[in-house]
Amino acid sequence: GAIRALRLKADGSIESAVFAANLSRPYGIAFWPADNPRYVYVGETNRVVRFPYKAGTLAAAGAMEVIVPKIPTGERGHWTRDVAFSPDGKTLYIAVGSSSNIADGMPAEPPGGLNAWQKNKPLGAAWGREEQRADVLAADPDGKNVRIFATGLRNCAGMTVQPGTGALWCVTNERDGLGDNLPPDYATHVQQGAFYGWPWYYIGNHEEPSLKGKRPDLASHVTVPDVLFQPHSAPLNIAFYQRSEEHTSELQSRLHLV
């Protein structure tokens, strides 16, 4: 329920302080704006909040402000809520995992029927207890204009923006129950409006056996992720290595020699 700040002192010891407390399962943290941060955004399990920030301080510079007051709660299913900002600082991304393994408890059809749902919702959007889940949401920095950015990501537990390209990336924990060797977990860049399969498909148009024949309309619209991992390895975060090309080439040469 708290965020702790750590700072390395000149003598090599660690200075430690509670930056903020009384939070509900805080997970994602993002600074805004990137060039001179004035706020620290925190993804709680049911909302996004922010704290005033001054560089070098170990405690929040002011009272907490609720930015996105309501996102699907983590009291059921995946509870982590990672947050990140687009390079221009105009878009806040919020990762919300599914409430179940494979749409357990989700009605066979959405309210009003599937045809009506498809007309008003993004490609592959789930419904019932899974509405706005297994998604990456987007909002303005002030918390307004909350919308679905991408769908079908069972649990984007790690999310970040790639330096240089500005692409949003996720590492995703895929479903259980298909044996030890299926399906792969993965890392992928996340495209606006893309559908990554959950719950009806995985890794392209591979159909979920328990939902066979339920959404044939989506089979050709599944975005295949970039990097596959060993199934059930449960990746939790992602980071990009930022050094010069010359340094990277030198490091690779050394590794080859070793």
PDB file of C-alpha atoms in Angstrom:
ATOM      1  CA  GLY A   1       0.000   0.000   0.000  1.00  0.00           C
ATOM      2  CA  ALA A   2       2.956   2.367  -0.217  1.00  0.00           C
ATOM      3  CA  ILE A   3       5.665   3.662  -2.548  1.00  0.00           C
ATOM      4  CA  ARG A   4       9.163   3.892  -1.148  1.00  0.00           C
ATOM      5  CA  ALA A   5      11.910   6.108  -2.551  1.00  0.00           C
ATOM      6  CA  LEU A   6      15.547   5.014  -2.323  1.00  0.00           C
ATOM      7  CA  ARG A   7      18.560   7.264  -2.891  1.00  0.00           C
ATOM      8  CA  LEU A   8      22.237   6.300  -3.013  1.00  0.00           C
ATOM      9  CA  LYS A   9      24.328   8.533  -0.743  1.00  0.00           C
ATOM     10  CA  ALA A  10      27.934   9.584  -1.341  1.00  0.00           C
ATOM     11  CA  ASP A  11      29.204   7.108   1.247  1.00  0.00           C
ATOM     12  CA  GLY A  12      27.482   4.210  -0.552  1.00  0.00           C
ATOM     13  CA  SER A  13      24.660   3.808   1.944  1.00  0.00           C
ATOM     14  CA  ILE A  14      20.975   3.991   0.998  1.00  0.00           C
ATOM     15  CA  GLU A  15      18.614   6.709   2.162  1.00  0.00           C
ATOM     16  CA  SER A  16      15.046   5.437   2.284  1.00  0.00           C
ATOM     17  CA  ALA A  17      11.684   7.165   2.766  1.00  0.00           C
ATOM     18  CA  VAL A  18       7.995   6.554   2.107  1.00  0.00           C
ATOM     19  CA  PHE A  19       7.023   8.698  -0.882  1.00  0.00           C
ATOM     20  CA  ALA A  20       3.284   7.979  -0.568  1.00  0.00           C
ATOM     21  CA  ALA A  21       1.150   5.670   1.558  1.00  0.00           C
ATOM     22  CA  ASN A  22      -2.428   4.406   2.031  1.00  0.00           C
ATOM     23  CA  LEU A  23      -2.693   3.274  -1.591  1.00  0.00           C
ATOM     24  CA  SER A  24      -4.600   0.296  -2.984  1.00  0.00           C
ATOM     25  CA  ARG A  25      -2.056  -2.114  -4.502  1.00  0.00           C
ATOM     26  CA  PRO A  26       0.086   0.504  -6.266  1.00  0.00           C
ATOM     27  CA  TYR A  27       1.966  -0.947  -9.244  1.00  0.00           C
ATOM     28  CA  GLY A  28       2.660   1.311 -12.244  1.00  0.00           C
ATOM     29  CA  ILE A  29       4.593   4.564 -11.828  1.00  0.00           C
ATOM     30  CA  ALA A  30       5.177   7.284 -14.440  1.00  0.00           C
ATOM     31  CA  PHE A  31       6.698  10.771 -14.297  1.00  0.00           C
ATOM     32  CA  TRP A  32       5.077  13.684 -16.179  1.00  0.00           C
ATOM     33  CA  PRO A  33       6.132  15.648 -18.118  1.00  0.00           C
ATOM     34  CA  ALA A  34       9.256  13.690 -19.045  1.00  0.00           C
ATOM     35  CA  ASP A  35      11.678  16.618 -19.488  1.00  0.00           C
ATOM     36  CA  ASN A  36      10.902  18.288 -16.142  1.00  0.00           C
ATOM     37  CA  PRO A  37       8.517  16.124 -14.080  1.00  0.00           C
ATOM     38  CA  ARG A  38       5.951  17.934 -11.947  1.00  0.00           C
ATOM     39  CA  TYR A  39       3.853  14.872 -11.110  1.00  0.00           C
ATOM     40  CA  VAL A  40       4.246  11.201 -10.301  1.00  0.00           C
ATOM     41  CA  TYR A  41       1.352   9.106 -11.628  1.00  0.00           C
ATOM     42  CA  VAL A  42       0.511   5.852  -9.853  1.00  0.00           C
ATOM     43  CA  GLY A  43      -1.665   3.005 -11.122  1.00  0.00           C
ATOM     44  CA  GLU A  44      -3.705   1.656  -8.219  1.00  0.00           C
ATOM     45  CA  THR A  45      -5.729  -1.494  -8.751  1.00  0.00           C
ATOM     46  CA  ASN A  46      -8.977   0.455  -9.310  1.00  0.00           C
ATOM     47  CA  ARG A  47      -7.893   3.969 -10.363  1.00  0.00           C
ATOM     48  CA  VAL A  48      -5.018   6.258 -11.351  1.00  0.00           C
ATOM     49  CA  VAL A  49      -3.785   8.978  -9.023  1.00  0.00           C
ATOM     50  CA  ARG A  50      -0.945  11.504  -9.103  1.00  0.00           C
ATOM     51  CA  PHE A  51       1.219  13.369  -6.628  1.00  0.00           C
ATOM     52  CA  PRO A  52       3.026  16.712  -7.041  1.00  0.00           C
ATOM     53  CA  TYR A  53       6.737  16.076  -7.474  1.00  0.00           C
ATOM     54  CA  LYS A  54       9.952  18.061  -7.151  1.00  0.00           C
ATOM     55  CA  ALA A  55      13.220  16.626  -8.401  1.00  0.00           C
ATOM     56  CA  GLY A  56      15.368  15.220  -5.621  1.00  0.00           C
ATOM     57  CA  THR A  57      12.651  14.898  -3.009  1.00  0.00           C
ATOM     58  CA  LEU A  58      11.906  11.607  -1.268  1.00  0.00           C
ATOM     59  CA  ALA A  59       8.292  12.423  -0.360  1.00  0.00           C
ATOM     60  CA  ALA A  60       5.346  13.714  -2.361  1.00  0.00           C
ATOM     61  CA  ALA A  61       5.343  17.504  -2.664  1.00  0.00           C
ATOM     62  CA  GLY A  62       1.604  17.767  -2.054  1.00  0.00           C
ATOM     63  CA  ALA A  63      -1.700  15.982  -1.664  1.00  0.00           C
ATOM     64  CA  MET A  64      -2.822  13.109  -3.861  1.00  0.00           C
ATOM     65  CA  GLU A  65      -5.118  13.910  -6.800  1.00  0.00           C
ATOM     66  CA  VAL A  66      -7.411  11.311  -8.364  1.00  0.00           C
ATOM     67  CA  ILE A  67      -6.955  11.417 -12.152  1.00  0.00           C
ATOM     68  CA  VAL A  68      -8.906   8.395 -13.454  1.00  0.00           C
ATOM     69  CA  PRO A  69     -11.426   7.651 -10.701  1.00  0.00           C
ATOM     70  CA  LYS A  70     -12.651   4.310 -11.961  1.00  0.00           C
ATOM     71  CA  ILE A  71     -11.031   1.500 -13.911  1.00  0.00           C
ATOM     72  CA  PRO A  72     -12.027  -2.181 -13.618  1.00  0.00           C
ATOM     73  CA  THR A  73     -11.053  -3.289 -10.135  1.00  0.00           C
ATOM     74  CA  GLY A  74      -8.419  -5.889  -9.419  1.00  0.00           C
ATOM     75  CA  GLU A  75     -10.401  -7.469  -6.610  1.00  0.00           C
ATOM     76  CA  ARG A  76     -11.137 -10.204  -9.127  1.00  0.00           C
ATOM     77  CA  GLY A  77      -8.470 -11.572 -11.468  1.00  0.00           C
ATOM     78  CA  HIS A  78      -5.355  -9.659 -12.498  1.00  0.00           C
ATOM     79  CA  TRP A  79      -4.792  -6.685 -10.232  1.00  0.00           C
ATOM     80  CA  THR A  80      -1.670  -4.953 -11.620  1.00  0.00           C
ATOM     81  CA  ARG A  81      -2.258  -1.595 -13.339  1.00  0.00           C
ATOM     82  CA  ASP A  82       0.826  -0.391 -15.166  1.00  0.00           C
ATOM     83  CA  VAL A  83       0.973   3.179 -16.513  1.00  0.00           C
ATOM     84  CA  ALA A  84       3.127   4.954 -19.109  1.00  0.00           C
ATOM     85  CA  PHE A  85       3.091   8.160 -21.144  1.00  0.00           C
ATOM     86  CA  SER A  86       3.477   8.700 -24.868  1.00  0.00           C
ATOM     87  CA  PRO A  87       6.691  10.558 -25.842  1.00  0.00           C
ATOM     88  CA  ASP A  88       4.791  13.815 -26.404  1.00  0.00           C
ATOM     89  CA  GLY A  89       3.179  13.517 -22.962  1.00  0.00           C
ATOM     90  CA  LYS A  90      -0.325  13.851 -24.376  1.00  0.00           C
ATOM     91  CA  THR A  91      -1.500  10.269 -23.760  1.00  0.00           C
ATOM     92  CA  LEU A  92      -1.542   8.246 -20.560  1.00  0.00           C
ATOM     93  CA  TYR A  93      -1.622   4.477 -21.133  1.00  0.00           C
ATOM     94  CA  ILE A  94      -3.160   2.160 -18.522  1.00  0.00           C
ATOM     95  CA  ALA A  95      -2.795  -1.633 -18.659  1.00  0.00           C
ATOM     96  CA  VAL A  96      -5.760  -3.612 -17.295  1.00  0.00           C
ATOM     97  CA  GLY A  97      -5.571  -7.412 -17.174  1.00  0.00           C
ATOM     98  CA  SER A  98      -8.475  -9.843 -17.516  1.00  0.00           C
ATOM     99  CA  SER A  99     -10.587 -10.909 -14.550  1.00  0.00           C
ATOM    100  CA  SER A 100     -10.289 -14.590 -15.468  1.00  0.00           C
ATOM    101  CA  ASN A 101      -8.251 -17.165 -17.340  1.00  0.00           C
ATOM    102  CA  ILE A 102     -10.397 -17.532 -20.487  1.00  0.00           C
ATOM    103  CA  ALA A 103     -13.475 -15.279 -20.157  1.00  0.00           C
ATOM    104  CA  ASP A 104     -14.838 -17.378 -17.288  1.00  0.00           C
ATOM    105  CA  GLY A 105     -18.271 -16.057 -16.334  1.00  0.00           C
ATOM    106  CA  MET A 106     -18.575 -13.808 -19.395  1.00  0.00           C
ATOM    107  CA  PRO A 107     -22.044 -14.146 -21.000  1.00  0.00           C
ATOM    108  CA  ALA A 108     -22.205 -15.775 -24.419  1.00  0.00           C
ATOM    109  CA  GLU A 109     -23.298 -12.481 -25.977  1.00  0.00           C
ATOM    110  CA  PRO A 110     -23.064  -8.840 -24.897  1.00  0.00           C
ATOM    111  CA  PRO A 111     -26.127  -6.760 -23.942  1.00  0.00           C
ATOM    112  CA  GLY A 112     -28.118  -5.941 -27.063  1.00  0.00           C
ATOM    113  CA  GLY A 113     -26.443  -8.650 -29.109  1.00  0.00           C
ATOM    114  CA  LEU A 114     -23.097  -9.041 -30.835  1.00  0.00           C
ATOM    115  CA  ASN A 115     -23.905  -6.998 -33.930  1.00  0.00           C
ATOM    116  CA  ALA A 116     -24.843  -3.928 -31.914  1.00  0.00           C
ATOM    117  CA  TRP A 117     -21.783  -4.381 -29.670  1.00  0.00           C
ATOM    118  CA  GLN A 118     -19.396  -4.517 -32.618  1.00  0.00           C
ATOM    119  CA  LYS A 119     -20.761  -1.274 -34.030  1.00  0.00           C
ATOM    120  CA  ASN A 120     -20.009   0.684 -30.855  1.00  0.00           C
ATOM    121  CA  LYS A 121     -16.890  -0.994 -29.439  1.00  0.00           C
ATOM    122  CA  PRO A 122     -13.298  -1.475 -30.621  1.00  0.00           C
ATOM    123  CA  LEU A 123     -12.271  -4.635 -32.460  1.00  0.00           C
ATOM    124  CA  GLY A 124     -12.230  -7.636 -30.109  1.00  0.00           C
ATOM    125  CA  ALA A 125     -13.584  -5.786 -27.058  1.00  0.00           C
ATOM    126  CA  ALA A 126     -14.901  -8.156 -24.368  1.00  0.00           C
ATOM    127  CA  TRP A 127     -18.063  -7.614 -22.286  1.00  0.00           C
ATOM    128  CA  GLY A 128     -19.688  -8.463 -18.970  1.00  0.00           C
ATOM    129  CA  ARG A 129     -17.151  -8.806 -16.171  1.00  0.00           C
ATOM    130  CA  GLU A 130     -14.391  -8.505 -18.809  1.00  0.00           C
ATOM    131  CA  GLU A 131     -15.495  -5.121 -20.190  1.00  0.00           C
ATOM    132  CA  GLN A 132     -12.507  -2.744 -20.451  1.00  0.00           C
ATOM    133  CA  ARG A 133     -10.290  -5.633 -19.343  1.00  0.00           C
ATOM    134  CA  ALA A 134      -7.521  -7.517 -21.170  1.00  0.00           C
ATOM    135  CA  ASP A 135      -6.984  -4.075 -22.687  1.00  0.00           C
ATOM    136  CA  VAL A 136      -4.636  -1.155 -22.751  1.00  0.00           C
ATOM    137  CA  LEU A 137      -6.675   1.960 -22.012  1.00  0.00           C
ATOM    138  CA  ALA A 138      -5.694   5.515 -22.890  1.00  0.00           C
ATOM    139  CA  ALA A 139      -6.568   8.866 -21.333  1.00  0.00           C
ATOM    140  CA  ASP A 140      -5.498  12.492 -21.412  1.00  0.00           C
ATOM    141  CA  PRO A 141      -3.003  13.544 -18.693  1.00  0.00           C
ATOM    142  CA  ASP A 142      -5.858  15.149 -16.737  1.00  0.00           C
ATOM    143  CA  GLY A 143      -7.730  11.830 -16.766  1.00  0.00           C
ATOM    144  CA  LYS A 144     -10.357  12.819 -19.311  1.00  0.00           C
ATOM    145  CA  ASN A 145     -11.260  11.050 -22.557  1.00  0.00           C
ATOM    146  CA  VAL A 146     -10.712   7.505 -21.266  1.00  0.00           C
ATOM    147  CA  ARG A 147     -10.891   5.048 -24.165  1.00  0.00           C
ATOM    148  CA  ILE A 148      -9.712   1.599 -25.246  1.00  0.00           C
ATOM    149  CA  PHE A 149      -6.357   1.755 -27.061  1.00  0.00           C
ATOM    150  CA  ALA A 150      -5.860  -1.978 -27.812  1.00  0.00           C
ATOM    151  CA  THR A 151      -7.664  -5.216 -26.930  1.00  0.00           C
ATOM    152  CA  GLY A 152      -7.021  -8.921 -26.398  1.00  0.00           C
ATOM    153  CA  LEU A 153      -3.922  -8.608 -24.159  1.00  0.00           C
ATOM    154  CA  ARG A 154      -4.712 -11.026 -21.326  1.00  0.00           C
ATOM    155  CA  ASN A 155      -2.393  -9.369 -18.821  1.00  0.00           C
ATOM    156  CA  CYS A 156       0.006  -6.645 -19.869  1.00  0.00           C
ATOM    157  CA  ALA A 157       1.937  -6.766 -16.604  1.00  0.00           C
ATOM    158  CA  GLY A 158       4.873  -4.728 -17.915  1.00  0.00           C
ATOM    159  CA  MET A 159       4.479  -1.699 -20.173  1.00  0.00           C
ATOM    160  CA  THR A 160       6.913   0.908 -21.456  1.00  0.00           C
ATOM    161  CA  VAL A 161       7.649   3.184 -24.413  1.00  0.00           C
ATOM    162  CA  GLN A 162      10.572   2.384 -26.701  1.00  0.00           C
ATOM    163  CA  PRO A 163      13.119   5.224 -26.933  1.00  0.00           C
ATOM    164  CA  GLY A 164      13.615   6.576 -30.426  1.00  0.00           C
ATOM    165  CA  THR A 165      10.541   5.021 -32.030  1.00  0.00           C
ATOM    166  CA  GLY A 166       8.023   6.049 -29.348  1.00  0.00           C
ATOM    167  CA  ALA A 167       6.284   2.671 -29.711  1.00  0.00           C
ATOM    168  CA  LEU A 168       4.336   1.322 -26.744  1.00  0.00           C
ATOM    169  CA  TRP A 169       5.432  -2.186 -25.653  1.00  0.00           C
ATOM    170  CA  CYS A 170       3.903  -4.804 -23.351  1.00  0.00           C
ATOM    171  CA  VAL A 171       4.988  -8.112 -21.921  1.00  0.00           C
ATOM    172  CA  THR A 172       1.951 -10.336 -21.608  1.00  0.00           C
ATOM    173  CA  ASN A 173       1.059 -13.400 -19.549  1.00  0.00           C
ATOM    174  CA  GLU A 174      -1.086 -15.652 -21.735  1.00  0.00           C
ATOM    175  CA  ARG A 175      -3.758 -18.143 -20.621  1.00  0.00           C
ATOM    176  CA  ASP A 176      -3.440 -21.406 -18.696  1.00  0.00           C
ATOM    177  CA  GLY A 177      -5.172 -24.739 -19.199  1.00  0.00           C
ATOM    178  CA  LEU A 178      -3.811 -25.737 -22.625  1.00  0.00           C
ATOM    179  CA  GLY A 179      -0.925 -27.820 -21.319  1.00  0.00           C
ATOM    180  CA  ASP A 180       2.723 -27.115 -20.547  1.00  0.00           C
ATOM    181  CA  ASN A 181       3.620 -26.047 -24.084  1.00  0.00           C
ATOM    182  CA  LEU A 182       0.803 -23.676 -25.046  1.00  0.00           C
ATOM    183  CA  PRO A 183       0.377 -20.832 -25.528  1.00  0.00           C
ATOM    184  CA  PRO A 184       3.609 -18.802 -25.526  1.00  0.00           C
ATOM    185  CA  ASP A 185       3.831 -15.688 -23.395  1.00  0.00           C
ATOM    186  CA  TYR A 186       5.124 -12.720 -25.367  1.00  0.00           C
ATOM    187  CA  ALA A 187       6.439  -9.190 -25.754  1.00  0.00           C
ATOM    188  CA  THR A 188       4.964  -6.945 -28.414  1.00  0.00           C
ATOM    189  CA  HIS A 189       4.639  -3.392 -29.558  1.00  0.00           C
ATOM    190  CA  VAL A 190       1.027  -2.351 -29.055  1.00  0.00           C
ATOM    191  CA  GLN A 191      -0.768  -0.731 -31.966  1.00  0.00           C
ATOM    192  CA  GLN A 192      -3.774   1.521 -31.552  1.00  0.00           C
ATOM    193  CA  GLY A 193      -6.960  -0.346 -32.475  1.00  0.00           C
ATOM    194  CA  ALA A 194      -5.210  -3.731 -32.643  1.00  0.00           C
ATOM    195  CA  PHE A 195      -6.680  -6.969 -31.243  1.00  0.00           C
ATOM    196  CA  TYR A 196      -4.212  -9.538 -29.838  1.00  0.00           C
ATOM    197  CA  GLY A 197      -6.566 -12.498 -29.524  1.00  0.00           C
ATOM    198  CA  TRP A 198      -7.739 -13.008 -25.961  1.00  0.00           C
ATOM    199  CA  PRO A 199     -10.013 -14.784 -25.189  1.00  0.00           C
ATOM    200  CA  TRP A 200     -11.065 -16.270 -28.543  1.00  0.00           C
ATOM    201  CA  TYR A 201      -7.624 -16.708 -30.139  1.00  0.00           C
ATOM    202  CA  TYR A 202      -3.936 -16.779 -29.239  1.00  0.00           C
ATOM    203  CA  ILE A 203      -0.741 -15.994 -31.217  1.00  0.00           C
ATOM    204  CA  GLY A 204      -2.591 -15.187 -34.418  1.00  0.00           C
ATOM    205  CA  ASN A 205      -5.622 -17.186 -35.498  1.00  0.00           C
ATOM    206  CA  HIS A 206      -5.062 -20.189 -33.214  1.00  0.00           C
ATOM    207  CA  GLU A 207      -8.531 -20.733 -31.805  1.00  0.00           C
ATOM    208  CA  GLU A 208      -9.158 -21.208 -28.101  1.00  0.00           C
ATOM    209  CA  PRO A 209     -10.612 -24.771 -27.853  1.00  0.00           C
ATOM    210  CA  SER A 210     -13.165 -23.898 -25.173  1.00  0.00           C
ATOM    211  CA  LEU A 211     -14.546 -21.065 -27.354  1.00  0.00           C
ATOM    212  CA  LYS A 212     -14.404 -22.873 -30.680  1.00  0.00           C
ATOM    213  CA  GLY A 213     -16.666 -21.311 -33.299  1.00  0.00           C
ATOM    214  CA  LYS A 214     -17.723 -18.390 -31.075  1.00  0.00           C
ATOM    215  CA  ARG A 215     -16.013 -15.552 -32.987  1.00  0.00           C
ATOM    216  CA  PRO A 216     -15.043 -16.641 -36.514  1.00  0.00           C
ATOM    217  CA  ASP A 217     -15.344 -12.988 -37.556  1.00  0.00           C
ATOM    218  CA  LEU A 218     -12.153 -12.198 -35.597  1.00  0.00           C
ATOM    219  CA  ALA A 219      -9.913 -14.963 -36.954  1.00  0.00           C
ATOM    220  CA  SER A 220      -8.293 -12.841 -39.659  1.00  0.00           C
ATOM    221  CA  HIS A 221      -7.979  -9.747 -37.486  1.00  0.00           C
ATOM    222  CA  VAL A 222      -5.657 -10.984 -34.714  1.00  0.00           C
ATOM    223  CA  THR A 223      -2.361  -9.088 -34.486  1.00  0.00           C
ATOM    224  CA  VAL A 224       0.570 -11.481 -34.006  1.00  0.00           C
ATOM    225  CA  PRO A 225       2.969 -10.386 -31.213  1.00  0.00           C
ATOM    226  CA  ASP A 226       6.646  -9.671 -31.902  1.00  0.00           C
ATOM    227  CA  VAL A 227       8.606 -11.892 -29.493  1.00  0.00           C
ATOM    228  CA  LEU A 228       7.425 -15.230 -28.083  1.00  0.00           C
ATOM    229  CA  PHE A 229       8.564 -16.646 -24.735  1.00  0.00           C
ATOM    230  CA  GLN A 230       8.414 -20.098 -23.200  1.00  0.00           C
ATOM    231  CA  PRO A 231       4.783 -20.783 -22.182  1.00  0.00           C
ATOM    232  CA  HIS A 232       3.940 -19.961 -18.556  1.00  0.00           C
ATOM    233  CA  SER A 233       7.219 -18.110 -17.954  1.00  0.00           C
ATOM    234  CA  ALA A 234       5.095 -15.173 -16.699  1.00  0.00           C
ATOM    235  CA  PRO A 235       7.148 -12.111 -17.748  1.00  0.00           C
ATOM    236  CA  LEU A 236       6.463  -9.128 -15.507  1.00  0.00           C
ATOM    237  CA  ASN A 237       8.396  -6.186 -16.938  1.00  0.00           C
ATOM    238  CA  ILE A 238      10.382  -4.861 -19.889  1.00  0.00           C
ATOM    239  CA  ALA A 239      13.205  -2.342 -20.271  1.00  0.00           C
ATOM    240  CA  PHE A 240      15.142  -0.998 -23.237  1.00  0.00           C
ATOM    241  CA  TYR A 241      18.939  -0.793 -23.159  1.00  0.00           C
ATOM    242  CA  GLN A 242      20.028   2.742 -24.061  1.00  0.00           C
ATOM    243  CA  ARG A 243      23.646   3.134 -25.104  1.00  0.00           C
ATOM    244  CA  SER A 244      25.446   4.303 -28.222  1.00  0.00           C
ATOM    245  CA  GLU A 245      25.690   2.036 -31.252  1.00  0.00           C
ATOM    246  CA  GLU A 246      29.479   2.090 -30.935  1.00  0.00           C
ATOM    247  CA  HIS A 247      29.301   0.876 -27.335  1.00  0.00           C
ATOM    248  CA  THR A 248      26.828  -1.852 -28.275  1.00  0.00           C
ATOM    249  CA  SER A 249      29.061  -3.091 -31.115  1.00  0.00           C
ATOM    250  CA  GLU A 250      32.053  -3.165 -28.784  1.00  0.00           C
ATOM    251  CA  LEU A 251      30.068  -5.104 -26.189  1.00  0.00           C
ATOM    252  CA  GLN A 252      28.894  -7.602 -28.799  1.00  0.00           C
ATOM    253  CA  SER A 253      32.490  -8.116 -29.964  1.00  0.00           C
ATOM    254  CA  ARG A 254      33.554  -8.867 -26.427  1.00  0.00           C
ATOM    255  CA  LEU A 255      30.709 -11.297 -25.968  1.00  0.00           C
ATOM    256  CA  HIS A 256      31.624 -13.114 -29.171  1.00  0.00           C
ATOM    257  CA  LEU A 257      35.218 -13.417 -27.970  1.00  0.00           C
ATOM    258  CA  VAL A 258      34.055 -14.822 -24.645  1.00  0.00           C
TER     259      VAL A 258
END
